[in-house]
Amino acid sequence: MVRITEDLVRRRAEHNNCEIFSLEEISLHQQEIEKLEYLDKWCRDLKILYLQNNLIPKIENVGKLKKLEYLNLALNNIEKIENLEGCEDLKKLDLTANFIGELSSIETLKYNIHLKELFLVGNPCTEFQGYRQFVVATLHQLKYLDSKEIERSERIQALQNYPEVKQKIKEQEQSYLLKRAKEKEEAQRRMHERKDRKEKQVEAKLGFDSPGSLQDKENHQSEGETEKETWRTVEDDEEDRRFWEEPTPYTPESRLETHRYIEEKRKAKDNIREPKKREKLLPTLVTAEEKVLNVNMPKHLDTSLLDVDVQTTYIRVLVKGKPFQLVLPEEVKPDSSSAKRSQTTGHLVVSMPKAKEIILAKQKLSTSIKPSDTMQKNARRSGQVEKLEVDPSKYSFPDVTKIIQEKERIGQGPIRLQAEKISETKKNYIDFEDNEDVPPLI
């Protein structure tokens, strides 16, 4: 039986930071709940409570919810309206598609003076003659019944005929209660028959019917899992066909029985047909020749599940036990390495400073290649300091200052234009005499 637990309430209170003591609204619909409890102790400030589409048979443990304004109990197994007198602020009550047959139980709602809306569509009591008149005349504070507004004239007329309508309602209630008693007996009989039939099937499977059945069972098991699976499937199909084709009245018992049957089949199917989980082979990170491989298995990156291992020749990152491994082209310093997670992009940044030496593959030197004498001499001289010396007796160097005549040098270099201008002036005024006593023109 599914019950309301603190863990369930906290999970459904995510909008309130999982705090339940100050919770004002919660939705517990479609949780297969079979008993209403604990909410009046854990969530005293509740104003809106959704409990539709469950298996709740009785309204209980909500009387201390003084601030409750809206209660939705549609699609449950409720047969009577009760235990709501303490919900002083209740304004809206939804009991759609339940099994309420005791219509006179609505008289307990007289104490909910703020109740304005009531929904009883889909209940057996709505088929009673005078149903609406009885509800309208009983609950004076009500404004809407089954989404239809209650007119003033409708209430006046219902009050005038109230004694007669009330008597008819009681008679119809008695007939309904007798019918429900028979339905409960029929449900008990059907449940016992199904239980006996199931026990016989179990005995047949275990081999209690005949002395030689145990040997037959062992022989059957040896034939293979496939045949066993087929046999069970055929048997389940036969049982399903019998269960679903059997005519059954729609009652709280049949609804609960259907739910439990479906749940039982689902669990049996999971236990029988669930494939065996194959053991996952561990990935090969290092070969037998001690060669490190590149591996990438993780799909999701979560900082709390990361384990970074930096070695001199490779880096390995484990995410949920799945390795991501890279071989490095050069040696690094593991002690000086660091791993950080980027807060903007989410990328994992691993900094690994290089070591001085470079990894070289071990190869044998070819016999055809030999080091030359020059290389050997250079290797020997690498540790000595050498200076360049020139002996003038052995080498003769030309005098570079006398290669070009002086007049040919005039006009060369960066002052070429100025030299040409001066030489041109001297050429034009070759007969000019400079008299020092004559002042210059400019």
XYZ file of C-alpha atoms in Angstrom:
442
model
C 0.000 0.000 0.000
C 1.371 3.396 -1.031
C 1.323 5.918 1.803
C 2.227 9.577 2.165
C 5.816 9.874 3.371
C 7.920 12.835 4.371
C 10.286 12.160 1.493
C 7.391 12.262 -0.994
C 6.111 15.549 0.431
C 9.578 17.125 0.300
C 10.091 16.023 -3.289
C 6.773 17.609 -4.238
C 7.710 20.816 -2.386
C 10.558 21.854 -4.668
C 8.878 25.203 -5.322
C 9.213 25.918 -1.593
C 12.890 24.908 -1.313
C 11.741 21.500 -0.023
C 10.469 23.090 3.200
C 7.203 21.507 4.332
C 6.398 23.409 7.529
C 5.657 26.619 5.570
C 4.145 24.911 2.532
C 0.933 26.511 1.224
C 0.302 24.418 -1.891
C 1.166 20.837 -2.805
C 0.191 18.433 -5.565
C 0.101 14.712 -4.737
C -1.991 13.563 -7.681
C -1.435 10.204 -9.445
C 0.733 8.828 -6.660
C -1.405 5.694 -6.041
C -1.930 6.830 -2.435
C -4.282 4.574 -0.454
C -4.432 6.477 2.835
C -4.637 10.185 3.647
C -2.403 10.961 6.640
C 0.330 13.129 8.205
C -0.418 16.275 6.178
C -2.281 17.883 9.078
C 0.870 17.515 11.204
C 3.584 18.416 8.687
C 1.884 21.136 6.619
C -0.340 23.203 8.897
C -0.267 26.237 6.542
C -1.654 24.424 3.490
C -4.139 26.426 1.438
C -4.355 24.289 -1.727
C -4.171 20.485 -1.709
C -4.335 18.352 -4.875
C -4.992 14.635 -4.273
C -6.882 13.654 -7.418
C -6.485 10.313 -9.187
C -5.396 8.222 -6.203
C -6.934 5.305 -4.294
C -8.013 7.143 -1.130
C -11.128 5.467 0.381
C -11.814 7.923 3.218
C -11.476 11.633 4.007
C -9.403 11.813 7.191
C -6.505 13.600 8.901
C -7.224 16.988 7.326
C -9.334 18.529 10.089
C -6.386 20.511 11.502
C -5.729 22.328 8.235
C -7.425 25.556 9.349
C -6.128 27.585 6.360
C -7.130 25.090 3.676
C -9.166 26.803 0.951
C -9.219 24.296 -1.917
C -9.285 20.499 -1.605
C -9.280 18.330 -4.734
C -10.105 14.653 -4.126
C -11.460 13.795 -7.585
C -11.036 10.252 -8.959
C -10.646 8.432 -5.651
C -12.607 5.740 -3.781
C -14.436 8.011 -1.341
C -17.970 6.885 -0.364
C -18.854 9.449 2.281
C -18.224 13.131 3.037
C -16.779 13.454 6.534
C -14.059 14.949 8.780
C -14.000 18.371 7.103
C -15.562 20.400 9.908
C -12.150 21.680 11.070
C -11.293 23.180 7.666
C -12.681 26.571 8.603
C -11.531 28.443 5.472
C -12.594 25.794 2.939
C -14.047 27.521 -0.116
C -13.882 24.880 -2.848
C -14.311 21.096 -2.614
C -13.913 18.806 -5.638
C -15.179 15.223 -5.219
C -15.730 14.457 -8.904
C -15.898 10.775 -9.987
C -15.878 9.137 -6.554
C -18.331 6.616 -5.074
C -20.374 8.850 -2.782
C -23.800 7.257 -2.277
C -24.654 8.618 1.169
C -25.899 11.981 -0.007
C -27.088 12.891 3.485
C -23.399 13.087 4.512
C -23.220 16.545 2.908
C -24.916 17.877 6.035
C -21.468 17.842 7.694
C -20.489 20.660 5.312
C -22.893 23.060 7.046
C -20.069 23.988 9.404
C -17.880 25.114 6.479
C -19.503 28.521 6.273
C -17.071 29.795 3.590
C -17.740 26.906 1.171
C -18.850 28.364 -2.181
C -18.190 25.617 -4.754
C -18.929 21.883 -4.590
C -18.356 19.281 -7.303
C -20.099 15.887 -7.100
C -20.313 14.988 -10.799
C -19.742 11.305 -11.507
C -20.876 10.041 -8.094
C -23.782 7.578 -7.615
C -25.673 10.152 -5.527
C -26.103 12.423 -8.546
C -28.494 9.835 -9.999
C -30.847 10.165 -7.057
C -34.164 11.864 -7.733
C -34.102 15.322 -6.142
C -30.284 15.323 -5.760
C -29.717 18.950 -6.701
C -32.698 20.258 -4.732
C -31.514 18.457 -1.604
C -27.962 19.845 -1.835
C -29.141 23.385 -2.560
C -31.601 23.348 0.346
C -29.094 21.774 2.774
C -26.052 24.008 2.091
C -27.282 27.604 2.244
C -23.777 29.067 1.826
C -23.177 27.297 -1.500
C -22.969 29.446 -4.664
C -22.059 26.851 -7.319
C -22.948 23.159 -7.557
C -21.249 21.095 -10.278
C -20.064 24.312 -12.001
C -23.641 25.620 -12.250
C -24.639 28.748 -10.356
C -27.411 28.406 -7.811
C -30.136 30.967 -8.446
C -32.096 32.566 -5.616
C -35.377 31.282 -7.009
C -33.920 27.753 -7.184
C -33.005 27.852 -3.501
C -36.424 29.165 -2.462
C -38.163 26.361 -4.355
C -35.763 23.738 -2.937
C -36.499 24.935 0.618
C -40.222 24.701 0.041
C -39.996 21.045 -1.080
C -37.189 20.114 1.337
C -39.151 17.679 3.631
C -40.438 15.615 0.693
C -37.093 15.632 -1.111
C -35.248 14.611 2.034
C -37.533 11.616 2.538
C -36.984 10.459 -1.051
C -33.222 10.839 -0.660
C -33.203 8.631 2.455
C -35.168 5.888 0.680
C -32.793 5.938 -2.288
C -29.827 5.872 0.074
C -31.110 2.723 1.748
C -31.508 1.011 -1.608
C -28.014 2.051 -2.619
C -26.475 0.815 0.665
C -28.107 -2.604 0.189
C -26.711 -2.718 -3.318
C -23.256 -1.784 -2.039
C -23.360 -4.558 0.557
C -23.999 -7.092 -2.209
C -21.189 -5.605 -4.301
C -18.784 -5.936 -1.392
C -19.741 -9.582 -0.876
C -19.284 -10.249 -4.588
C -15.908 -8.563 -4.534
C -14.809 -10.693 -1.567
C -15.937 -13.873 -3.331
C -14.161 -12.928 -6.540
C -10.983 -12.083 -4.641
C -10.999 -15.479 -2.868
C -11.564 -17.304 -6.156
C -8.698 -15.509 -7.776
C -6.481 -16.224 -4.779
C -7.328 -19.955 -4.867
C -6.730 -20.118 -8.603
C -3.360 -18.451 -8.177
C -2.354 -20.873 -5.416
C -3.216 -23.817 -7.649
C -1.079 -22.373 -10.433
C 1.825 -21.955 -8.042
C 1.451 -25.547 -6.829
C 1.380 -26.764 -10.405
C 4.560 -24.883 -11.174
C 6.320 -26.205 -8.077
C 5.300 -29.780 -8.894
C 2.974 -30.671 -6.023
C 0.310 -32.235 -8.219
C 2.085 -35.540 -9.046
C 5.261 -37.372 -7.929
C 6.837 -37.279 -11.368
C 6.155 -33.593 -11.975
C 9.389 -32.558 -10.259
C 11.400 -34.540 -12.793
C 9.337 -33.067 -15.600
C 10.067 -29.618 -14.268
C 13.788 -30.289 -14.200
C 13.668 -31.589 -17.763
C 11.701 -28.542 -18.794
C 14.247 -26.192 -17.233
C 17.052 -27.927 -19.079
C 15.432 -27.211 -22.415
C 16.445 -23.581 -22.246
C 15.359 -20.157 -21.124
C 13.581 -19.386 -24.403
C 11.015 -22.162 -24.058
C 10.479 -21.246 -20.403
C 9.873 -17.661 -21.361
C 7.333 -18.695 -24.021
C 5.490 -20.968 -21.583
C 5.148 -18.204 -19.012
C 4.042 -15.715 -21.638
C 1.223 -17.966 -22.855
C 0.049 -18.573 -19.292
C 0.107 -14.855 -18.503
C -1.860 -14.070 -21.643
C -4.523 -16.598 -20.639
C -4.799 -15.094 -17.165
C -4.962 -11.570 -18.569
C -7.716 -12.567 -20.968
C -9.743 -14.139 -18.149
C -9.294 -11.115 -15.884
C -10.177 -8.444 -18.425
C -13.081 -10.278 -20.088
C -14.835 -11.107 -16.820
C -17.749 -8.664 -16.308
C -17.217 -6.637 -13.161
C -19.202 -3.683 -11.741
C -17.378 -0.416 -11.278
C -16.889 -0.206 -7.522
C -14.118 0.906 -5.148
C -13.163 -2.769 -4.718
C -12.909 -3.450 -8.451
C -10.908 -0.279 -8.996
C -8.475 -1.257 -6.242
C -8.313 -4.835 -7.518
C -7.516 -3.652 -11.031
C -4.763 -1.415 -9.775
C -3.162 -4.188 -7.722
C -3.444 -6.669 -10.582
C -1.680 -4.301 -12.968
C 1.006 -3.595 -10.382
C 1.497 -7.320 -9.732
C 1.860 -8.077 -13.437
C 4.293 -5.258 -13.889
C 6.519 -6.527 -11.087
C 6.313 -10.108 -12.365
C 7.219 -8.966 -15.844
C 10.208 -7.045 -14.540
C 11.405 -10.052 -12.549
C 10.914 -12.641 -15.312
C 11.668 -10.850 -18.532
C 14.300 -8.479 -17.334
C 17.496 -9.377 -19.213
C 20.489 -10.222 -17.141
C 22.842 -7.334 -16.923
C 25.995 -8.230 -18.746
C 29.158 -7.478 -16.955
C 30.817 -4.591 -18.695
C 34.375 -5.307 -19.714
C 36.875 -2.877 -18.321
C 38.518 -0.784 -21.049
C 42.115 -1.486 -21.987
C 44.196 1.463 -20.825
C 47.668 -0.087 -21.134
C 48.518 -2.928 -23.501
C 50.567 -5.980 -22.623
C 53.561 -4.275 -24.229
C 53.116 -1.421 -21.695
C 51.914 0.940 -24.376
C 49.421 3.557 -23.099
C 46.306 3.984 -25.288
C 43.961 6.907 -25.903
C 40.541 6.164 -24.366
C 37.354 8.262 -24.195
C 34.315 6.701 -22.486
C 32.617 9.401 -20.334
C 29.582 11.220 -21.710
C 28.674 13.636 -18.926
C 31.106 15.834 -17.022
C 30.324 16.434 -13.357
C 32.916 18.108 -11.173
C 32.003 16.054 -8.116
C 32.611 12.846 -10.056
C 35.951 13.810 -11.601
C 39.258 12.176 -10.755
C 42.280 13.576 -12.638
C 45.540 11.632 -12.683
C 48.549 13.245 -14.388
C 51.572 11.084 -15.123
C 54.811 11.961 -16.880
C 53.734 10.452 -20.200
C 49.902 10.462 -20.067
C 46.837 11.984 -18.365
C 43.809 10.011 -17.167
C 40.427 11.520 -16.174
C 37.829 9.263 -14.537
C 34.181 10.383 -14.756
C 31.839 8.031 -12.872
C 34.497 5.369 -13.257
C 34.690 5.823 -17.035
C 38.194 6.748 -18.216
C 39.286 9.469 -20.564
C 43.001 8.927 -21.288
C 45.424 10.808 -23.515
C 49.017 9.963 -24.341
C 51.280 13.040 -24.170
C 53.879 13.711 -26.883
C 56.334 15.085 -24.309
C 57.085 14.492 -20.674
C 55.409 16.753 -18.138
C 55.863 17.515 -14.461
C 52.987 15.886 -12.520
C 53.868 17.682 -9.285
C 53.559 21.093 -10.958
C 50.361 20.282 -12.869
C 46.932 21.708 -11.962
C 43.302 21.000 -12.964
C 40.555 23.647 -12.883
C 36.922 23.784 -14.021
C 35.861 26.856 -15.971
C 32.859 28.537 -14.335
C 31.733 30.137 -17.602
C 32.051 27.307 -20.132
C 32.288 24.301 -17.850
C 35.437 23.122 -19.567
C 38.059 21.219 -17.612
C 41.414 22.976 -17.968
C 44.486 20.927 -17.067
C 47.830 22.768 -17.038
C 50.899 20.527 -17.330
C 54.329 22.171 -17.581
C 56.771 20.368 -19.867
C 59.858 18.619 -18.626
C 63.272 19.444 -20.173
C 63.850 16.161 -21.934
C 61.838 14.965 -24.889
C 60.581 11.445 -25.210
C 62.323 9.617 -28.047
C 61.465 6.149 -29.273
C 64.168 3.562 -28.694
C 65.621 2.741 -32.122
C 68.799 0.954 -33.115
C 71.329 3.053 -35.039
C 71.814 1.973 -38.621
C 75.302 0.565 -39.374
C 75.458 2.501 -42.642
C 75.325 5.856 -40.832
C 78.480 6.710 -38.887
C 79.405 9.982 -37.238
C 81.922 11.991 -39.312
C 85.344 13.158 -38.093
C 84.180 16.757 -38.158
C 81.283 15.943 -35.777
C 83.695 14.155 -33.433
C 86.112 17.110 -33.465
C 83.284 19.540 -32.819
C 82.122 17.366 -29.922
C 85.619 17.473 -28.402
C 85.964 21.227 -28.878
C 82.508 21.969 -27.456
C 84.001 22.190 -23.977
C 86.948 24.569 -24.972
C 86.941 28.334 -25.596
C 88.458 29.168 -29.019
C 89.632 32.506 -30.425
C 90.223 33.589 -34.030
C 93.891 34.507 -34.789
C 95.322 35.973 -38.084
C 99.015 35.750 -39.080
C 99.874 38.714 -41.409
C 102.959 36.888 -42.755
C 100.904 34.078 -44.230
C 98.010 36.104 -45.590
C 98.195 39.382 -47.608
C 95.170 41.656 -47.537
C 94.704 44.474 -50.142
C 94.528 48.089 -48.973
C 90.856 48.842 -49.423
C 91.473 52.580 -48.962
C 93.340 52.882 -52.263
C 91.081 50.845 -54.487
C 89.091 53.879 -55.707
C 90.693 57.224 -56.568
C 89.784 60.256 -54.550
C 88.152 62.254 -57.344
C 85.990 59.319 -58.277
C 84.817 59.114 -54.671
C 83.445 62.624 -54.898
C 79.689 62.469 -55.168
C 79.407 58.916 -53.828
C 77.451 58.007 -50.750
C 74.615 59.867 -49.091
C 75.875 63.424 -50.036
C 75.977 62.681 -53.725
C 73.663 65.531 -54.830
C 75.447 68.148 -52.807
C 78.862 67.116 -54.131
C 77.629 67.248 -57.722
C 76.228 70.714 -57.128
C 79.559 71.991 -55.746
C 81.580 70.495 -58.560
C 79.227 72.037 -61.139
C 79.607 75.452 -59.553
C 83.363 75.203 -59.672
C 83.185 74.184 -63.298
C 81.034 77.215 -64.326
C 83.118 79.796 -62.482
C 86.608 78.532 -63.152
C 87.916 82.108 -64.079
C 86.306 83.811 -61.069
C 88.592 85.664 -58.639
C 87.503 86.091 -55.063
C 88.417 89.509 -53.683
C 88.327 89.576 -49.929
C 87.747 93.348 -49.764
C 84.438 93.046 -51.651
C 81.565 92.229 -49.290
C 79.291 89.345 -50.239
C 76.138 90.045 -52.217
C 73.852 88.167 -49.828
